[in-house]
Amino acid sequence: MVAFLVLASPARAQSLLRDAETERFLHDISRPIFEAAGLDPRAISFYLVGDPSINAFVAGGQNIFINTGLILQADNVNELIGVIAHETGHIAGGHLIRHDDAAAKAGNISILSLLVGVAAMAAGGGDAGMAAMMAGQSLAQGNYLAYSRSVEAVTDQAGAEFLEKSGISGEGLISFFRKLQEMEFRYGYTQDAYIRTHPLTGDRIEKLQERVSASPHYAKPPKAEDQTRFLRIKAKLAGYINEPPRTFQLYPETDTSMPARLARAYAWHKLAHREEAEAEVDALLAQKPDDPYFLEMKGQILLESGKVEEAIVPLRRSVQIQPNEPLIATSLGHALVAMENPDLAREAVTILRRVVTQDPENPFAWFQLGMAYTQLGDEARAALASAERLSLQYNANPAEVAYHAHRAVSGLPKNTPEWLRAQDILLIAQEAARNGRGKGRRRG
């Protein structure tokens, strides 16, 4: 689909979506928050999760996962920034490590109660043994939930602090929590404070309101540029996620704004109406002819409609304007490979090698690089690209990874960086095969 790259996420039922403009936007609006928290913005990654629920979370280190539902339900950029500030509080507070400790302690209590219960039952005290086990489970759960609630309360305040230091209003964070509260009431979520992982949303709003309303930045509106960019990515996402009739309902053809045209371009493309989709993008390019993301969208529409040669022109221009966007360069590499021309395949190799250096966890880029090498008859490097791609997959078949890595080792010049890399992948895959487990290296 246009611009968005879909990656499977076996750990969850959803998919991970990738889009150059969205990822750049998330990093740009978050930089002041990360700096206020004393974090290196370059060390934090964003992942967009294809999930309609209003949620965000931190996992696998300094990785922030944001559900598509959160962006689609947000009314302004400050609501999104407020959520990011909260999640930043989890990273700055080292809560993932502490969460593991708390879970381990809860597990220890459960195991101990289980052992005591089994011993009592073995001694003939069946009722007493069962009571001991149930009491232990209840204590473990209670301790863990109490810890989780305290962490969330602290993180709320940390997020408010980072917003204030960044000169950003905390009103967006409050309005986001009000959305959560409305959802809880609508779906009848429990309001029992003692069996929740998070504090009651009403309590969170009350405590945060007191903090953020005292900030000198509370009445400050969102930055106009940030709000404009937010509306663009929200529209793109709506067009990509929603069925076309819903998109046309939200963004009728009488609406000629940039966000509306972006959303409709996706809708028309989903309906395989290339001319209508292209017309929407051309109208956008008439206003901003050097916008790299509009050029990327036109190139993708043409590419996915079978107009491969025509797609190369806007994609090349997009890469020239924005050379540090590996996802756009991946699309250009894809178009060049699809032409099945040796000269263009050589150009694709140059582009895609740079992509995998910038974005080594891009399996589609590795796939296209392997295809380019195959077209050039370089089977050893094609095998290395296949090994790299497969090693990114969760639960990859280690035997398959080892097969491609072995082909690469056999064909590459010895002791070169590529040969050494193939050796590393081969050794890891062989070890995984011996241990009877899959091999995946994705973060998060």
XYZ file of C-alpha atoms in Angstrom:
444
model
C 0.000 0.000 0.000
C 1.123 3.563 -0.625
C 3.919 4.767 1.660
C 3.087 2.405 4.511
C 5.211 -0.715 4.910
C 3.535 -3.485 6.911
C 5.623 -5.746 9.134
C 4.230 -8.750 10.962
C 4.360 -8.655 14.749
C 3.897 -12.227 15.993
C 4.133 -11.114 19.618
C 0.842 -9.324 19.097
C -2.146 -9.879 16.821
C -1.479 -6.556 15.095
C 0.984 -5.439 12.447
C 3.681 -2.821 12.635
C 3.281 -0.065 10.046
C 6.138 2.015 8.700
C 5.857 5.361 6.966
C 8.694 7.830 6.428
C 6.664 10.987 7.073
C 5.006 9.610 10.205
C 8.261 8.392 11.725
C 10.001 11.693 11.016
C 7.082 13.604 12.526
C 7.045 11.520 15.716
C 10.764 12.052 16.230
C 10.525 15.797 15.552
C 7.678 16.513 17.987
C 9.277 14.307 20.661
C 12.776 15.756 20.600
C 12.063 18.515 23.185
C 10.422 15.944 25.488
C 13.365 13.546 25.280
C 15.842 16.333 25.896
C 13.832 17.555 28.895
C 14.019 13.995 30.274
C 17.794 13.876 29.781
C 17.520 11.217 27.054
C 19.302 10.988 23.716
C 16.592 11.381 21.021
C 18.661 9.290 18.604
C 18.503 6.303 20.952
C 14.691 6.100 20.995
C 12.684 4.342 18.300
C 9.001 4.640 17.423
C 6.818 1.794 16.198
C 3.338 2.321 14.794
C 1.029 -0.550 15.742
C -1.978 -1.378 13.576
C -4.455 -1.475 16.441
C -7.657 0.604 16.740
C -7.502 0.864 20.532
C -6.368 4.110 22.173
C -3.060 3.024 23.615
C 0.711 3.447 23.683
C 3.393 1.550 25.550
C 7.125 1.099 25.998
C 8.785 -2.259 25.366
C 12.135 -3.804 24.577
C 14.226 -0.935 25.921
C 13.860 2.589 24.549
C 11.107 1.735 22.072
C 7.778 3.549 22.080
C 4.847 1.762 20.440
C 1.892 3.921 19.412
C -1.411 2.426 18.285
C -3.008 3.772 15.139
C -6.207 4.202 17.146
C -4.534 6.753 19.390
C -3.535 8.962 16.461
C -6.923 8.649 14.774
C -8.782 9.540 17.975
C -6.530 12.466 18.923
C -7.955 15.881 18.110
C -4.698 17.804 18.138
C -0.959 17.256 18.243
C -0.687 18.141 21.950
C -2.761 15.097 22.881
C -0.245 12.920 21.068
C 2.713 14.770 22.586
C 1.156 14.363 26.042
C 1.012 10.582 25.621
C 4.611 10.528 24.368
C 5.647 12.549 27.435
C 3.999 9.947 29.669
C 5.747 7.064 27.888
C 9.017 8.984 28.115
C 8.511 8.976 31.867
C 8.582 5.168 31.798
C 11.879 5.192 29.880
C 13.500 7.873 32.038
C 12.376 6.099 35.207
C 13.754 2.727 34.138
C 10.339 1.202 34.745
C 10.804 -1.762 32.413
C 13.621 -3.093 34.594
C 11.686 -2.385 37.793
C 8.586 -3.960 36.267
C 10.546 -7.177 35.741
C 11.712 -7.068 39.361
C 8.162 -6.549 40.624
C 6.858 -9.368 38.465
C 9.639 -11.644 39.723
C 8.800 -10.844 43.352
C 5.121 -11.522 42.697
C 6.110 -14.797 41.096
C 8.226 -15.738 44.101
C 5.283 -15.152 46.446
C 3.059 -17.295 44.213
C 5.594 -20.110 44.059
C 6.148 -20.029 47.814
C 2.414 -20.159 48.498
C 2.113 -23.044 46.043
C 4.823 -25.013 47.844
C 3.271 -24.341 51.248
C -0.152 -25.354 49.926
C 1.116 -28.577 48.372
C 2.933 -29.480 51.607
C -0.227 -28.855 53.638
C -2.322 -30.915 51.272
C 0.217 -33.748 51.359
C -0.023 -33.708 55.154
C -3.772 -34.175 54.907
C -4.882 -30.559 55.245
C -6.569 -30.181 51.878
C -8.666 -27.127 52.763
C -5.757 -25.430 54.510
C -3.467 -26.124 51.556
C -5.926 -24.692 49.063
C -6.431 -21.619 51.249
C -2.670 -21.075 51.438
C -2.324 -21.209 47.676
C -5.258 -18.833 47.073
C -4.016 -16.385 49.700
C -0.565 -16.388 48.154
C -1.931 -15.780 44.672
C -4.087 -12.925 45.951
C -1.143 -11.343 47.805
C 1.103 -11.628 44.767
C -1.487 -10.063 42.501
C -2.246 -7.303 44.974
C 1.418 -6.402 45.426
C 2.033 -6.325 41.708
C -1.049 -4.226 40.924
C -0.210 -1.770 43.712
C 3.291 -1.392 42.292
C 1.916 -0.872 38.780
C -0.513 1.821 39.950
C 2.213 3.683 41.827
C 4.469 3.619 38.770
C 1.725 5.026 36.549
C 0.976 7.818 39.019
C 4.649 8.801 39.177
C 4.935 8.633 35.399
C 1.951 10.954 34.957
C 3.751 13.593 37.000
C 7.023 13.008 35.154
C 5.250 13.506 31.827
C 3.764 16.769 33.091
C 7.233 17.891 34.169
C 8.753 17.143 30.758
C 5.956 19.045 29.037
C 6.510 22.081 31.224
C 10.277 22.033 30.672
C 9.618 21.849 26.920
C 7.285 24.830 26.978
C 4.337 22.682 25.870
C 0.848 22.830 27.362
C -0.228 19.816 29.402
C -3.845 20.364 28.415
C -3.450 17.763 25.670
C -2.519 15.115 28.223
C -5.614 15.990 30.276
C -7.915 15.817 27.248
C -6.415 12.454 26.297
C -7.198 11.061 29.739
C -10.747 12.372 29.403
C -11.061 10.313 26.216
C -9.895 7.263 28.155
C -12.404 7.993 30.887
C -15.266 8.260 28.385
C -14.209 4.967 26.842
C -14.111 3.262 30.246
C -17.630 4.439 31.059
C -18.881 3.432 27.618
C -17.529 -0.093 27.827
C -18.097 -0.600 31.550
C -14.459 -1.005 32.622
C -14.036 -1.732 36.314
C -13.786 1.229 38.640
C -12.430 -0.875 41.516
C -9.141 0.859 42.316
C -7.626 -2.264 43.888
C -7.790 -4.567 40.879
C -6.440 -2.197 38.219
C -2.945 -1.861 36.798
C -3.468 1.914 36.474
C -4.948 4.418 38.929
C -8.562 5.400 38.356
C -8.625 7.713 35.360
C -10.680 10.279 37.241
C -8.028 10.403 39.978
C -5.299 10.781 37.385
C -7.127 13.680 35.750
C -7.654 15.417 39.092
C -4.001 15.175 40.104
C -2.696 16.132 36.691
C -5.098 19.046 36.326
C -3.704 20.631 39.457
C -0.156 20.247 38.144
C -0.502 21.295 34.511
C -2.956 24.156 35.060
C -0.318 25.868 37.198
C 2.136 25.838 34.296
C 2.734 29.146 32.502
C 2.350 27.211 29.234
C -1.077 25.756 30.010
C -3.044 28.108 27.745
C -0.491 27.919 24.929
C -2.008 26.410 21.764
C -0.190 23.724 19.768
C 2.490 24.955 17.373
C 0.817 25.716 14.059
C 3.416 23.775 12.049
C 3.143 20.739 14.314
C -0.653 20.787 14.112
C -0.531 21.024 10.318
C 1.811 18.039 10.114
C -0.328 16.113 12.591
C -3.440 16.592 10.482
C -1.526 15.314 7.464
C -0.364 12.080 9.071
C -3.764 11.546 10.678
C -5.427 11.866 7.271
C -2.910 9.535 5.636
C -3.502 6.982 8.358
C -7.278 7.318 8.091
C -7.119 6.784 4.345
C -4.907 3.746 4.780
C -6.826 2.143 7.665
C -10.451 2.913 6.815
C -12.552 1.422 4.069
C -12.953 3.920 1.179
C -16.626 4.779 1.892
C -15.663 5.796 5.423
C -12.774 7.881 4.100
C -15.038 9.687 1.631
C -17.479 10.332 4.465
C -14.785 11.868 6.675
C -13.074 13.712 3.816
C -15.727 14.555 1.168
C -14.626 15.753 -2.254
C -15.857 19.223 -1.418
C -12.954 19.409 1.049
C -9.884 20.466 -0.927
C -7.518 20.784 2.023
C -4.199 18.927 2.009
C -5.267 16.356 4.636
C -8.477 15.593 2.736
C -6.657 15.074 -0.555
C -4.134 12.800 1.151
C -6.868 10.645 2.659
C -8.792 10.434 -0.607
C -5.640 9.519 -2.540
C -5.369 6.427 -0.364
C -9.063 5.645 -0.777
C -8.956 5.906 -4.560
C -5.806 3.791 -4.673
C -7.431 1.097 -2.519
C -10.257 1.040 -5.063
C -7.664 0.668 -7.879
C -8.721 4.005 -9.371
C -5.237 5.164 -10.337
C -6.246 8.266 -12.265
C -8.359 9.636 -9.406
C -5.640 8.863 -6.849
C -2.990 10.468 -9.034
C -5.178 13.532 -9.562
C -5.401 14.084 -5.792
C -1.611 13.858 -5.462
C -1.035 16.105 -8.474
C -3.235 18.733 -6.824
C -1.030 18.483 -3.745
C 2.155 18.752 -5.810
C 0.760 21.832 -7.542
C 0.809 23.504 -4.123
C 4.092 21.994 -2.907
C 6.058 20.628 -5.877
C 9.123 19.741 -3.799
C 7.368 18.005 -0.930
C 9.253 14.677 -0.716
C 6.308 12.831 0.796
C 3.885 13.923 -1.921
C 6.458 12.813 -4.514
C 6.863 9.527 -2.662
C 3.096 8.987 -2.712
C 2.869 9.648 -6.446
C 5.726 7.245 -7.090
C 4.120 4.540 -4.975
C 0.738 4.923 -6.670
C 2.377 4.562 -10.073
C 4.581 1.671 -8.946
C 1.748 -0.304 -7.402
C -0.431 0.384 -10.445
C 2.131 -1.210 -12.771
C 3.516 2.096 -14.103
C 7.017 1.220 -12.927
C 9.081 3.344 -15.299
C 6.913 6.389 -14.624
C 7.239 5.826 -10.866
C 11.032 6.163 -10.924
C 10.928 9.891 -11.760
C 9.031 11.158 -8.667
C 10.768 8.629 -6.410
C 14.207 9.767 -7.598
C 13.211 13.365 -6.981
C 11.911 12.514 -3.521
C 15.207 10.841 -2.585
C 17.163 13.828 -3.901
C 15.158 16.173 -1.676
C 15.171 13.892 1.368
C 18.286 11.673 1.082
C 18.132 10.530 4.702
C 14.753 8.798 4.473
C 15.604 5.105 3.999
C 11.962 4.107 3.496
C 11.642 6.391 0.468
C 14.958 5.119 -0.893
C 13.654 1.576 -0.441
C 10.716 2.391 -2.705
C 13.081 3.779 -5.341
C 15.212 0.641 -5.085
C 12.086 -1.470 -5.501
C 11.118 0.400 -8.672
C 14.608 0.071 -10.138
C 14.709 -3.664 -9.418
C 11.253 -4.121 -10.950
C 12.571 -2.810 -14.295
C 14.826 -5.909 -14.591
C 17.554 -3.850 -16.242
C 21.220 -4.543 -15.293
C 22.162 -0.851 -15.289
C 19.205 -0.005 -13.044
C 19.963 -3.040 -10.869
C 23.456 -1.638 -10.258
C 21.919 1.702 -9.285
C 19.511 -0.170 -6.990
C 22.419 -1.939 -5.264
C 24.083 1.402 -4.512
C 20.860 2.839 -3.111
C 19.791 -0.236 -1.142
C 23.218 -0.803 0.406
C 22.938 2.688 1.839
C 19.405 1.934 3.027
C 20.379 -1.194 4.971
C 23.248 0.728 6.563
C 20.824 3.410 7.770
C 17.951 1.015 8.524
C 19.366 -2.509 8.998
C 16.071 -3.858 10.333
C 14.186 -3.227 7.090
C 13.442 -6.723 5.710
C 11.880 -5.382 2.506
C 15.068 -3.471 1.696
C 17.128 -6.639 2.220
C 14.732 -8.522 -0.061
C 15.057 -5.959 -2.836
C 18.837 -5.878 -2.424
C 18.919 -9.658 -2.831
C 16.806 -9.357 -5.983
C 19.179 -6.729 -7.405
C 22.209 -8.931 -6.758
C 20.433 -11.875 -8.368
C 19.788 -9.822 -11.505
C 23.510 -9.035 -11.620
C 24.459 -12.687 -11.172
C 26.074 -12.084 -7.771
C 24.642 -15.128 -6.023
C 26.882 -14.906 -2.953
C 25.767 -11.397 -2.046
C 22.177 -12.291 -2.902
C 22.466 -15.150 -0.406
C 23.871 -12.812 2.247
C 20.934 -10.433 1.736
C 18.535 -13.371 2.114
C 20.266 -14.454 5.325
C 20.029 -10.906 6.695
C 16.340 -10.699 5.798
C 15.441 -14.054 7.307
C 17.410 -13.373 10.477
C 15.131 -10.397 11.131
C 12.082 -12.617 11.395
C 10.702 -13.812 14.698
C 10.914 -17.583 14.953
C 12.840 -17.816 11.699
C 13.873 -21.305 10.660
C 17.564 -21.362 11.667
C 18.309 -24.069 9.123
C 17.074 -21.790 6.342
C 19.106 -18.874 7.671
C 22.184 -21.117 7.896
C 21.653 -22.364 4.330
C 21.781 -18.865 2.852
C 24.618 -17.767 5.147
C 26.651 -20.835 4.134
C 26.142 -20.012 0.444
C 27.362 -16.492 1.137
C 30.440 -17.703 3.042
C 31.277 -20.097 0.228
C 31.100 -17.444 -2.480
C 32.386 -14.229 -0.899
C 36.085 -13.253 -0.774
C 37.523 -14.455 2.538
C 38.089 -12.027 5.409
C 36.132 -9.196 3.760
C 33.513 -7.423 5.927
C 30.714 -9.194 4.057
C 32.355 -12.606 4.484
C 32.813 -11.982 8.210
C 29.185 -10.873 8.508
C 28.023 -14.040 6.746
C 30.184 -16.068 9.150
C 28.538 -14.365 12.145
C 25.032 -15.090 10.859
C 26.001 -18.703 10.085
C 27.409 -19.341 13.570
C 24.381 -17.807 15.289
C 21.963 -19.753 13.089
C 23.821 -23.025 13.702
C 23.727 -22.420 17.448
C 19.997 -21.658 17.244
C 19.439 -24.861 15.278
C 21.304 -26.895 17.896
C 19.185 -25.357 20.640
C 16.001 -26.057 18.687
C 14.814 -22.476 18.597
C 14.060 -19.827 16.006
C 16.263 -16.835 15.582
C 15.035 -13.278 15.435
C 16.795 -10.078 16.271
C 14.099 -7.421 16.057
C 13.913 -4.967 18.896
C 10.758 -4.766 20.983
